Amino acid sequence: MLLSLPFLLAGNLTPAISHADSDAVRGTLNFKPIAASAYNELTDDAAILNEATWIIPEGFKQTIISDEFNLDIYSSNDWPDMNTMNETGKKAGRFLYRTHEVRPGNDQRNDGGLGGSLSVVDLKTGDAKELYHRDDLEALDGLVWTPWQTLLFAEETTATVYPDPEIPSAPRGLLYELTPNKKDPSQAEKVDVRPLLGSLSHEGIEFDDEGNIYVIDEDRSGSVYKFVPDTYGDLSQGKLFALKVANGAQTGAAEWLELTLDPVTFDAHQAADDVGATAFCRPEDLERIGNVLYAALTCEPRVNGVDGPGAVLSVALGGAPVVNYFVEVGKNIGAEDPANGVTGFFRPDNLAKGPDGKLWIVEDNVPSDIWVADADQNGDGAADNVNLFASMKDNGAEGTGIYFGKNSNTLFVNVQHSATGNDKTMIITSLKTHQEDHDNADHKNDKDDSNHKNDNKDKNHSRDHK
């Protein structure tokens, strides 16, 4: 079911989980939380999954916009990971870009080659194609559109297999900047490596209003980093810092420590260790909402060396940073117990800013759940509520790359390493929202028609219900 989509251009006690008997979540994208994770509906039946991969709230629909039937790059699953759009500039919002997280040993291309890839989907026509490929790229993950109209993408690897020709001694992944063609953003003009953002197991990439770039090291002892360019929009010169929480803690008052990078290896993991930066258990994605930076941590909080179920960290920016657990099992969300079919929070992976400023979270888990965290209104550093929006039925896949684009009522999400062998990119949209948009367009056009009946000029008018 593959469609072209022109409309897209338009406390300490264990808390209760919000299910379908809870009050509806209010906001720009209203929904009634679903009842539970998809424990009882897991399947590898392609017919079922192509029709409805996710359990979603009433009043929403899900649609495949690209899969391996319209673009198939690799002989195995294509592993689409992060999503972003051309958010500004010419034809803004028309193109959806994706990284593909295939790794060495699993990156055999259908054209006989190897190496990582970025792809692009034209949301007006539904056409998908490869945007950029190189044999030395591996495990491409992080992806963002910058305010200066380029794409940042990066490798998530703790041990480089394919050395970069310009930085051959980098021990881990590198971050790259792709400049799209100004006339046609579906074409790559050039790609530059940006080693000053560190050789790391990169995933999340985020920026602030001053043009500083935040990245992470997806490692069991990984840090959170901040790159301050000498000149806004120029990532070839600048300084890299790592976050350190006071008193050896994981939360509390913190500071950014300047790093000294080896000019040959650019090993930011070692540089962070050298200054005693705080190590977190597998930082993953980053998202900034206002003056707060959020980081998904797969296995925090660790206790006596034992992995935790995962948490979402918040870092208050501006002045001296303050670090909190924004979403934490036992604080504002319950624990998962799959053996007994108990829905809960486990292995948060990717993050997205929702249309009304709420934080959306998808798990690296089976079943993969999507959660929505309300803002911290009472000032305790934690989300006031966390609600279950969706759960994946694909028995083997995870949801990745959640993203709200130009149409803020449309959630993009990838299905990665599907049990069917057919990875895909999907959208989840509100039927009510689109009906309201359609009705509003009809009302506006009716008024326009009425006004033009009194106009003696002969004009032709068209209506575009997006």
CSV table of C-alpha atoms in Angstrom, one decimal:
chain,number,residue,atom,x,y,z
A,1,MET,CA,0.0,0.0,0.0
A,2,LEU,CA,2.4,2.7,-1.3
A,3,LEU,CA,1.0,6.1,-2.0
A,4,SER,CA,2.2,9.4,-3.3
A,5,LEU,CA,1.3,12.1,-0.8
A,6,PRO,CA,0.9,15.6,-2.2
A,7,PHE,CA,-1.1,16.6,0.8
A,8,LEU,CA,2.1,16.5,2.9
A,9,LEU,CA,3.1,19.9,1.5
A,10,ALA,CA,0.4,21.4,3.5
A,11,GLY,CA,7.5,10.5,43.0
A,12,ASN,CA,9.2,7.1,44.0
A,13,LEU,CA,6.0,5.1,43.6
A,14,THR,CA,5.6,3.2,40.3
A,15,PRO,CA,3.2,5.3,38.4
A,16,ALA,CA,0.3,4.1,36.4
A,17,ILE,CA,0.6,3.9,32.6
A,18,SER,CA,-1.9,6.0,30.6
A,19,HIS,CA,-4.0,3.6,28.5
A,20,ALA,CA,-7.2,3.9,26.6
A,21,ASP,CA,-9.3,4.4,29.7
A,22,SER,CA,-7.3,7.5,30.5
A,23,ASP,CA,-8.4,11.0,29.5
A,24,ALA,CA,-7.4,12.1,26.0
A,25,VAL,CA,-4.1,13.8,25.6
A,26,ARG,CA,-4.9,17.4,24.7
A,27,GLY,CA,-2.9,19.6,22.4
A,28,THR,CA,-2.4,20.3,18.7
A,29,LEU,CA,-2.4,16.5,18.1
A,30,ASN,CA,-5.2,15.2,20.4
A,31,PHE,CA,-5.3,11.5,21.0
A,32,LYS,CA,-6.6,8.9,23.4
A,33,PRO,CA,-3.7,6.7,24.6
A,34,ILE,CA,-3.8,3.1,23.4
A,35,ALA,CA,-4.5,0.3,25.8
A,36,ALA,CA,-1.2,-1.6,25.8
A,37,SER,CA,1.9,-2.6,23.9
A,38,ALA,CA,1.4,-5.0,21.0
A,39,TYR,CA,2.4,-8.2,22.9
A,40,ASN,CA,-0.7,-10.1,21.6
A,41,GLU,CA,-0.5,-8.8,18.0
A,42,LEU,CA,3.2,-9.4,17.1
A,43,THR,CA,3.5,-11.0,13.7
A,44,ASP,CA,5.7,-11.4,10.6
A,45,ASP,CA,2.7,-11.6,8.2
A,46,ALA,CA,3.5,-9.1,5.5
A,47,ALA,CA,-0.2,-8.7,4.5
A,48,ILE,CA,-1.1,-7.7,8.0
A,49,LEU,CA,1.9,-5.4,8.5
A,50,ASN,CA,1.5,-3.7,5.1
A,51,GLU,CA,-2.0,-2.8,6.1
A,52,ALA,CA,-1.4,-1.8,9.7
A,53,THR,CA,2.1,-2.0,11.2
A,54,TRP,CA,1.2,0.0,14.3
A,55,ILE,CA,-1.5,-0.1,16.9
A,56,ILE,CA,-2.6,3.6,16.9
A,57,PRO,CA,-5.3,5.6,18.6
A,58,GLU,CA,-8.8,5.9,17.1
A,59,GLY,CA,-9.0,8.7,14.6
A,60,PHE,CA,-5.6,8.2,13.1
A,61,LYS,CA,-4.4,6.5,10.0
A,62,GLN,CA,-1.1,5.0,8.9
A,63,THR,CA,0.4,5.0,5.4
A,64,ILE,CA,3.5,3.6,3.8
A,65,ILE,CA,5.2,6.3,1.8
A,66,SER,CA,8.4,4.4,0.8
A,67,ASP,CA,9.5,0.8,1.1
A,68,GLU,CA,11.8,-1.6,-0.6
A,69,PHE,CA,9.4,-2.1,-3.5
A,70,ASN,CA,10.0,1.4,-4.7
A,71,LEU,CA,13.7,1.8,-3.6
A,72,ASP,CA,15.8,-1.3,-2.7
A,73,ILE,CA,19.5,-0.4,-2.1
A,74,TYR,CA,20.8,-3.4,-0.3
A,75,SER,CA,20.5,-7.2,-0.8
A,76,SER,CA,19.3,-7.5,2.8
A,77,ASN,CA,17.1,-5.0,4.7
A,78,ASP,CA,17.8,-1.4,3.9
A,79,TRP,CA,17.7,-0.2,7.6
A,80,PRO,CA,16.3,3.3,7.2
A,81,ASP,CA,17.1,5.2,10.4
A,82,MET,CA,16.8,8.9,10.8
A,83,ASN,CA,14.4,11.3,8.9
A,84,THR,CA,14.5,15.0,8.1
A,85,MET,CA,13.2,17.3,5.5
A,86,ASN,CA,14.5,20.3,3.6
A,87,GLU,CA,13.0,22.5,6.2
A,88,THR,CA,13.9,25.8,4.7
A,89,GLY,CA,14.9,27.2,1.3
A,90,LYS,CA,13.7,26.3,-2.2
A,91,LYS,CA,10.9,23.8,-2.3
A,92,ALA,CA,10.9,23.6,1.6
A,93,GLY,CA,9.1,20.5,2.9
A,94,ARG,CA,9.0,18.7,-0.4
A,95,PHE,CA,11.9,16.2,0.2
A,96,LEU,CA,12.3,13.7,3.0
A,97,TYR,CA,15.9,12.5,3.6
A,98,ARG,CA,16.9,9.3,5.3
A,99,THR,CA,20.1,7.6,6.5
A,100,HIS,CA,20.5,3.9,6.2
A,101,GLU,CA,22.2,2.2,9.1
A,102,VAL,CA,23.6,-0.8,7.4
A,103,ARG,CA,27.0,-2.0,8.8
A,104,PRO,CA,30.0,-3.7,7.3
A,105,GLY,CA,29.3,-7.3,6.7
A,106,ASN,CA,25.6,-6.5,6.0
A,107,ASP,CA,26.0,-3.7,3.5
A,108,GLN,CA,26.1,-5.6,0.2
A,109,ARG,CA,24.4,-3.4,-2.3
A,110,ASN,CA,22.2,-4.6,-5.1
A,111,ASP,CA,24.6,-2.9,-7.6
A,112,GLY,CA,27.5,-5.1,-6.3
A,113,GLY,CA,29.1,-2.4,-4.1
A,114,LEU,CA,29.4,-1.8,-0.4
A,115,GLY,CA,29.1,1.2,1.9
A,116,GLY,CA,26.6,3.5,3.5
A,117,SER,CA,23.8,5.5,1.8
A,118,LEU,CA,21.4,8.4,2.2
A,119,SER,CA,18.1,8.4,0.3
A,120,VAL,CA,15.5,11.0,-0.5
A,121,VAL,CA,11.7,10.7,-1.1
A,122,ASP,CA,9.8,13.3,-3.1
A,123,LEU,CA,6.7,13.8,-1.0
A,124,LYS,CA,4.9,15.3,-4.0
A,125,THR,CA,5.4,12.5,-6.4
A,126,GLY,CA,6.2,9.6,-4.1
A,127,ASP,CA,9.4,8.9,-6.0
A,128,ALA,CA,12.4,7.7,-4.0
A,129,LYS,CA,16.1,7.5,-5.0
A,130,GLU,CA,19.6,7.4,-3.5
A,131,LEU,CA,20.9,10.8,-2.6
A,132,TYR,CA,24.5,9.9,-1.8
A,133,HIS,CA,26.7,6.9,-1.4
A,134,ARG,CA,30.4,6.2,-0.7
A,135,ASP,CA,32.2,2.9,-0.2
A,136,ASP,CA,33.9,4.1,3.0
A,137,LEU,CA,30.7,5.2,4.8
A,138,GLU,CA,29.3,2.9,7.5
A,139,ALA,CA,26.4,2.7,9.9
A,140,LEU,CA,24.9,6.0,8.9
A,141,ASP,CA,22.5,7.2,11.6
A,142,GLY,CA,22.2,10.8,12.8
A,143,LEU,CA,20.6,13.3,10.4
A,144,VAL,CA,19.5,16.9,10.6
A,145,TRP,CA,18.7,19.9,8.4
A,146,THR,CA,20.7,22.9,9.5
A,147,PRO,CA,19.5,26.6,9.6
A,148,TRP,CA,22.1,27.3,6.8
A,149,GLN,CA,20.4,24.7,4.5
A,150,THR,CA,22.8,21.8,4.6
A,151,LEU,CA,22.4,18.2,5.9
A,152,LEU,CA,24.5,16.9,8.8
A,153,PHE,CA,24.8,13.1,8.8
A,154,ALA,CA,27.1,10.8,10.8
A,155,GLU,CA,28.4,7.3,11.4
A,156,GLU,CA,27.4,5.3,14.5
A,157,THR,CA,30.4,3.0,15.0
A,158,THR,CA,32.7,2.4,17.9
A,159,ALA,CA,35.4,0.8,15.7
A,160,THR,CA,36.0,2.0,12.2
A,161,VAL,CA,36.1,-0.7,9.5
A,162,TYR,CA,36.2,1.6,6.4
A,163,PRO,CA,38.6,4.5,7.0
A,164,ASP,CA,37.7,7.9,5.7
A,165,PRO,CA,40.2,8.9,3.0
A,166,GLU,CA,40.8,12.3,4.6
A,167,ILE,CA,40.8,11.2,8.3
A,168,PRO,CA,42.1,7.6,7.9
A,169,SER,CA,43.2,7.3,11.6
A,170,ALA,CA,39.8,8.2,13.1
A,171,PRO,CA,39.0,5.2,15.4
A,172,ARG,CA,35.2,5.8,15.5
A,173,GLY,CA,32.6,7.3,13.3
A,174,LEU,CA,32.7,10.8,11.7
A,175,LEU,CA,30.2,13.5,11.0
A,176,TYR,CA,29.7,14.9,7.5
A,177,GLU,CA,28.0,17.9,6.0
A,178,LEU,CA,26.1,17.5,2.7
A,179,THR,CA,25.3,20.6,0.7
A,180,PRO,CA,22.2,20.1,-1.6
A,181,ASN,CA,21.9,21.6,-5.0
A,182,LYS,CA,20.2,25.0,-4.5
A,183,LYS,CA,17.9,24.5,-7.5
A,184,ASP,CA,17.1,20.9,-6.8
A,185,PRO,CA,17.5,19.8,-3.1
A,186,SER,CA,17.1,16.2,-4.1
A,187,GLN,CA,20.6,16.3,-5.6
A,188,ALA,CA,23.8,16.4,-3.6
A,189,GLU,CA,26.2,19.2,-4.5
A,190,LYS,CA,29.1,18.3,-2.3
A,191,VAL,CA,30.0,16.5,1.0
A,192,ASP,CA,32.6,17.6,3.6
A,193,VAL,CA,33.9,15.7,6.6
A,194,ARG,CA,33.7,17.7,9.8
A,195,PRO,CA,36.3,16.1,12.2
A,196,LEU,CA,36.2,18.8,14.7
A,197,LEU,CA,32.9,17.5,16.0
A,198,GLY,CA,34.8,14.4,17.0
A,199,SER,CA,35.4,10.8,16.0
A,200,LEU,CA,32.6,9.2,18.0
A,201,SER,CA,29.9,6.6,17.7
A,202,HIS,CA,27.6,9.4,16.5
A,203,GLU,CA,23.8,9.3,16.6
A,204,GLY,CA,21.8,12.3,17.8
A,205,ILE,CA,22.7,15.7,16.2
A,206,GLU,CA,21.0,18.9,17.4
A,207,PHE,CA,21.7,22.7,17.2
A,208,ASP,CA,20.7,25.8,19.1
A,209,ASP,CA,19.8,29.3,18.0
A,210,GLU,CA,23.4,30.4,18.2
A,211,GLY,CA,24.5,27.7,15.8
A,212,ASN,CA,26.2,25.5,18.4
A,213,ILE,CA,26.0,21.8,17.5
A,214,TYR,CA,25.3,19.0,20.1
A,215,VAL,CA,26.3,15.4,19.5
A,216,ILE,CA,26.6,12.2,21.5
A,217,ASP,CA,28.8,9.1,21.8
A,218,GLU,CA,26.6,6.0,21.5
A,219,ASP,CA,28.7,4.0,23.8
A,220,ARG,CA,28.2,2.2,27.1
A,221,SER,CA,30.3,5.0,28.6
A,222,GLY,CA,29.4,7.8,26.2
A,223,SER,CA,29.3,11.5,26.7
A,224,VAL,CA,27.2,14.5,25.5
A,225,TYR,CA,29.1,17.1,23.5
A,226,LYS,CA,28.8,20.7,22.4
A,227,PHE,CA,30.6,22.2,19.4
A,228,VAL,CA,30.9,26.0,19.3
A,229,PRO,CA,31.9,27.2,15.8
A,230,ASP,CA,34.1,30.2,15.4
A,231,THR,CA,31.7,31.5,12.8
A,232,TYR,CA,28.0,30.7,12.6
A,233,GLY,CA,27.3,28.0,10.0
A,234,ASP,CA,31.0,27.2,9.5
A,235,LEU,CA,31.9,23.8,11.1
A,236,SER,CA,35.5,23.8,9.8
A,237,GLN,CA,36.7,25.9,12.8
A,238,GLY,CA,35.6,25.8,16.4
A,239,LYS,CA,35.9,24.2,19.8
A,240,LEU,CA,34.4,21.0,21.2
A,241,PHE,CA,33.2,20.6,24.8
A,242,ALA,CA,31.9,17.7,26.9
A,243,LEU,CA,29.3,17.7,29.7
A,244,LYS,CA,30.4,17.0,33.2
A,245,VAL,CA,27.9,16.7,36.1
A,246,ALA,CA,29.2,17.7,39.5
A,247,ASN,CA,30.3,15.3,42.2
A,248,GLY,CA,30.5,12.3,40.0
A,249,ALA,CA,26.7,12.2,39.6
A,250,GLN,CA,24.5,11.6,36.6
A,251,THR,CA,22.2,14.5,37.4
A,252,GLY,CA,22.5,17.9,39.0
A,253,ALA,CA,24.6,21.0,38.3
A,254,ALA,CA,27.0,20.6,35.4
A,255,GLU,CA,29.5,22.4,33.2
A,256,TRP,CA,30.9,22.1,29.7
A,257,LEU,CA,34.6,21.2,29.7
A,258,GLU,CA,36.7,22.2,26.7
A,259,LEU,CA,38.4,19.3,25.0
A,260,THR,CA,41.8,19.0,23.2
A,261,LEU,CA,41.4,16.7,20.2
A,262,ASP,CA,44.3,14.8,18.7
A,263,PRO,CA,44.8,16.4,15.3
A,264,VAL,CA,45.3,13.0,13.6
A,265,THR,CA,42.6,10.8,15.2
A,266,PHE,CA,40.1,13.4,16.4
A,267,ASP,CA,39.2,10.9,19.1
A,268,ALA,CA,36.6,12.8,21.2
A,269,HIS,CA,35.7,9.7,23.3
A,270,GLN,CA,39.3,9.6,24.6
A,271,ALA,CA,39.4,13.4,25.0
A,272,ALA,CA,36.2,13.4,27.1
A,273,ASP,CA,37.7,10.6,29.3
A,274,ASP,CA,40.9,12.7,29.7
A,275,VAL,CA,39.0,15.6,31.4
A,276,GLY,CA,36.6,13.4,33.4
A,277,ALA,CA,33.4,14.1,31.5
A,278,THR,CA,30.3,12.3,32.7
A,279,ALA,CA,29.8,8.9,31.1
A,280,PHE,CA,26.3,7.8,30.3
A,281,CYS,CA,25.1,4.3,29.3
A,282,ARG,CA,24.4,4.5,25.6
A,283,PRO,CA,23.3,8.0,24.8
A,284,GLU,CA,21.2,7.8,21.6
A,285,ASP,CA,19.2,10.6,20.0
A,286,LEU,CA,19.0,14.3,20.9
A,287,GLU,CA,16.2,16.8,20.6
A,288,ARG,CA,16.0,20.5,21.7
A,289,ILE,CA,12.7,22.0,22.8
A,290,GLY,CA,13.1,25.7,23.8
A,291,ASN,CA,16.0,26.0,26.1
A,292,VAL,CA,16.2,22.3,27.1
A,293,LEU,CA,18.2,19.6,25.4
A,294,TYR,CA,16.9,16.0,25.7
A,295,ALA,CA,19.0,12.9,25.3
A,296,ALA,CA,17.7,9.3,25.1
A,297,LEU,CA,19.8,7.0,27.2
A,298,THR,CA,19.2,3.3,26.4
A,299,CYS,CA,20.5,1.7,29.6
A,300,GLU,CA,20.4,4.4,32.4
A,301,PRO,CA,20.2,4.6,35.3
A,302,ARG,CA,22.8,2.0,36.0
A,303,VAL,CA,23.0,0.7,39.5
A,304,ASN,CA,26.2,-1.1,40.7
A,305,GLY,CA,27.1,-1.8,37.1
A,306,VAL,CA,23.7,-3.2,36.2
A,307,ASP,CA,21.9,-1.7,33.2
A,308,GLY,CA,18.7,0.2,33.8
A,309,PRO,CA,15.6,0.1,31.6
A,310,GLY,CA,16.5,3.4,30.0
A,311,ALA,CA,15.7,7.1,30.6
A,312,VAL,CA,15.5,10.4,28.9
A,313,LEU,CA,17.9,13.1,30.2
A,314,SER,CA,17.2,16.8,30.1
A,315,VAL,CA,19.9,19.4,30.1
A,316,ALA,CA,18.8,23.0,30.8
A,317,LEU,CA,20.9,25.2,28.5
A,318,GLY,CA,21.9,28.8,29.0
A,319,GLY,CA,24.3,29.7,31.8
A,320,ALA,CA,25.3,26.8,34.0
A,321,PRO,CA,23.6,23.6,32.7
A,322,VAL,CA,21.4,21.6,35.0
A,323,VAL,CA,20.8,17.9,34.3
A,324,ASN,CA,17.7,15.8,35.2
A,325,TYR,CA,16.0,12.6,34.4
A,326,PHE,CA,13.0,13.8,32.4
A,327,VAL,CA,11.5,10.4,31.9
A,328,GLU,CA,12.4,7.7,34.4
A,329,VAL,CA,10.9,4.4,35.4
A,330,GLY,CA,9.5,4.6,38.9
A,331,LYS,CA,9.2,8.4,38.6
A,332,ASN,CA,6.7,9.2,35.9
A,333,ILE,CA,6.4,5.9,34.0
A,334,GLY,CA,6.0,2.2,34.8
A,335,ALA,CA,8.4,-0.6,34.2
A,336,GLU,CA,7.9,-3.1,31.3
A,337,ASP,CA,7.4,-6.8,32.1
A,338,PRO,CA,7.1,-8.6,28.8
A,339,ALA,CA,6.9,-12.1,30.4
A,340,ASN,CA,3.6,-11.0,32.0
A,341,GLY,CA,2.5,-8.7,29.2
A,342,VAL,CA,2.9,-5.6,31.3
A,343,THR,CA,3.3,-2.4,29.3
A,344,GLY,CA,6.1,-0.1,30.3
A,345,PHE,CA,9.1,1.9,29.3
A,346,PHE,CA,12.2,0.2,27.9
A,347,ARG,CA,15.2,1.2,25.8
A,348,PRO,CA,14.3,4.7,24.5
A,349,ASP,CA,16.0,5.4,21.3
A,350,ASN,CA,14.8,8.3,19.1
A,351,LEU,CA,13.2,11.6,20.0
A,352,ALA,CA,11.1,14.2,18.3
A,353,LYS,CA,9.6,17.6,19.1
A,354,GLY,CA,5.8,17.4,18.7
A,355,PRO,CA,3.6,20.1,17.2
A,356,ASP,CA,2.8,21.5,20.6
A,357,GLY,CA,6.2,21.2,22.2
A,358,LYS,CA,5.8,17.8,23.8
A,359,LEU,CA,8.6,15.2,23.5
A,360,TRP,CA,7.9,12.1,21.5
A,361,ILE,CA,10.0,9.0,22.2
A,362,VAL,CA,10.3,5.7,20.3
A,363,GLU,CA,11.8,2.6,21.8
A,364,ASP,CA,14.5,0.2,20.4
A,365,ASN,CA,12.5,-2.8,21.6
A,366,VAL,CA,10.0,-5.5,20.5
A,367,PRO,CA,7.3,-4.4,20.6
A,368,SER,CA,8.6,-0.9,19.8
A,369,ASP,CA,6.4,1.7,21.6
A,370,ILE,CA,5.9,5.4,20.9
A,371,TRP,CA,5.4,7.6,24.0
A,372,VAL,CA,4.5,11.3,24.4
A,373,ALA,CA,5.9,13.2,27.4
A,374,ASP,CA,4.2,16.3,28.6
A,375,ALA,CA,6.3,19.4,29.6
A,376,ASP,CA,7.6,19.8,33.1
A,377,GLN,CA,5.0,22.4,34.4
A,378,ASN,CA,5.7,21.8,38.2
A,379,GLY,CA,9.4,22.5,38.0
A,380,ASP,CA,10.6,19.1,39.4
A,381,GLY,CA,12.7,18.4,36.2
A,382,ALA,CA,10.5,15.5,35.1
A,383,ALA,CA,7.7,15.3,32.6
A,384,ASP,CA,4.3,15.7,34.2
A,385,ASN,CA,2.8,12.8,32.3
A,386,VAL,CA,3.9,10.2,29.8
A,387,ASN,CA,1.3,8.6,27.5
A,388,LEU,CA,1.4,5.6,25.1
A,389,PHE,CA,0.6,6.7,21.5
A,390,ALA,CA,1.5,3.7,19.4
A,391,SER,CA,3.0,0.2,19.5
A,392,MET,CA,4.5,-1.8,16.6
A,393,LYS,CA,3.2,-5.2,15.6
A,394,ASP,CA,6.2,-6.2,13.5
A,395,ASN,CA,7.9,-9.1,15.4
A,396,GLY,CA,11.5,-8.2,15.0
A,397,ALA,CA,11.5,-4.6,13.9
A,398,GLU,CA,12.0,-1.3,15.8
A,399,GLY,CA,10.6,2.1,15.0
A,400,THR,CA,13.2,4.7,14.2
A,401,GLY,CA,13.6,8.3,13.0
A,402,ILE,CA,10.4,9.8,14.5
A,403,TYR,CA,10.0,13.3,13.0
A,404,PHE,CA,7.5,16.0,12.5
A,405,GLY,CA,8.1,17.9,9.4
A,406,LYS,CA,6.6,20.9,7.6
A,407,ASN,CA,3.1,19.5,8.2
A,408,SER,CA,3.3,19.5,12.0
A,409,ASN,CA,0.3,17.0,12.3
A,410,THR,CA,2.1,14.3,10.4
A,411,LEU,CA,4.5,11.9,12.2
A,412,PHE,CA,7.1,10.2,10.1
A,413,VAL,CA,8.6,6.9,11.4
A,414,ASN,CA,10.7,4.2,9.9
A,415,VAL,CA,10.3,0.4,10.3
A,416,GLN,CA,13.8,-0.9,10.6
A,417,HIS,CA,14.9,-4.6,10.2
A,418,SER,CA,11.4,-5.8,9.6
A,419,ALA,CA,10.6,-9.4,10.1
A,420,THR,CA,9.1,-9.3,6.6
A,421,GLY,CA,12.4,-8.3,5.0
A,422,ASN,CA,10.7,-5.1,3.7
A,423,ASP,CA,11.8,-2.0,5.7
A,424,LYS,CA,9.7,1.0,5.2
A,425,THR,CA,9.0,4.7,6.0
A,426,MET,CA,5.5,5.5,7.2
A,427,ILE,CA,3.4,8.4,8.3
A,428,ILE,CA,0.8,8.5,11.0
A,429,THR,CA,-1.8,11.2,10.6
A,430,SER,CA,-4.9,12.5,12.4
A,431,LEU,CA,-8.1,12.0,10.3
A,432,LYS,CA,-9.8,14.7,12.3
A,433,THR,CA,-7.0,17.2,11.7
A,434,HIS,CA,-7.1,16.6,7.9
A,435,GLN,CA,-10.9,16.8,7.8
A,436,GLU,CA,-10.7,20.1,9.7
A,437,ASP,CA,-8.1,21.4,7.3
A,438,HIS,CA,-10.2,20.3,4.3
A,439,ASP,CA,-13.4,21.9,5.8
A,440,ASN,CA,-11.5,25.1,6.5
A,441,ALA,CA,-10.2,25.2,3.0
A,442,ASP,CA,-13.8,24.7,1.7
A,443,HIS,CA,-15.1,27.5,3.9
A,444,LYS,CA,-12.3,29.9,2.7
A,445,ASN,CA,-12.9,29.1,-0.9
A,446,ASP,CA,-16.7,29.4,-0.5
A,447,LYS,CA,-16.1,32.9,0.8
A,448,ASP,CA,-13.7,33.7,-2.0
A,449,ASP,CA,-16.2,32.5,-4.6
A,450,SER,CA,-18.9,34.6,-3.0
A,451,ASN,CA,-16.7,37.7,-3.1
A,452,HIS,CA,-15.7,37.1,-6.7
A,453,LYS,CA,-19.3,36.8,-7.8
A,454,ASN,CA,-19.4,40.6,-7.2
A,455,ASP,CA,-16.2,41.1,-9.1
A,456,ASN,CA,-16.7,42.1,-12.8
A,457,LYS,CA,-13.3,40.8,-13.7
A,458,ASP,CA,-13.2,37.4,-15.4
A,459,LYS,CA,-10.7,35.3,-13.4
A,460,ASN,CA,-10.0,31.6,-13.2
A,461,HIS,CA,-9.6,30.2,-9.7
A,462,SER,CA,-8.3,26.9,-8.6
A,463,ARG,CA,-8.7,25.1,-5.2
A,464,ASP,CA,-6.0,23.0,-3.7
A,465,HIS,CA,-7.2,21.1,-0.7
A,466,LYS,CA,-4.0,20.0,1.0
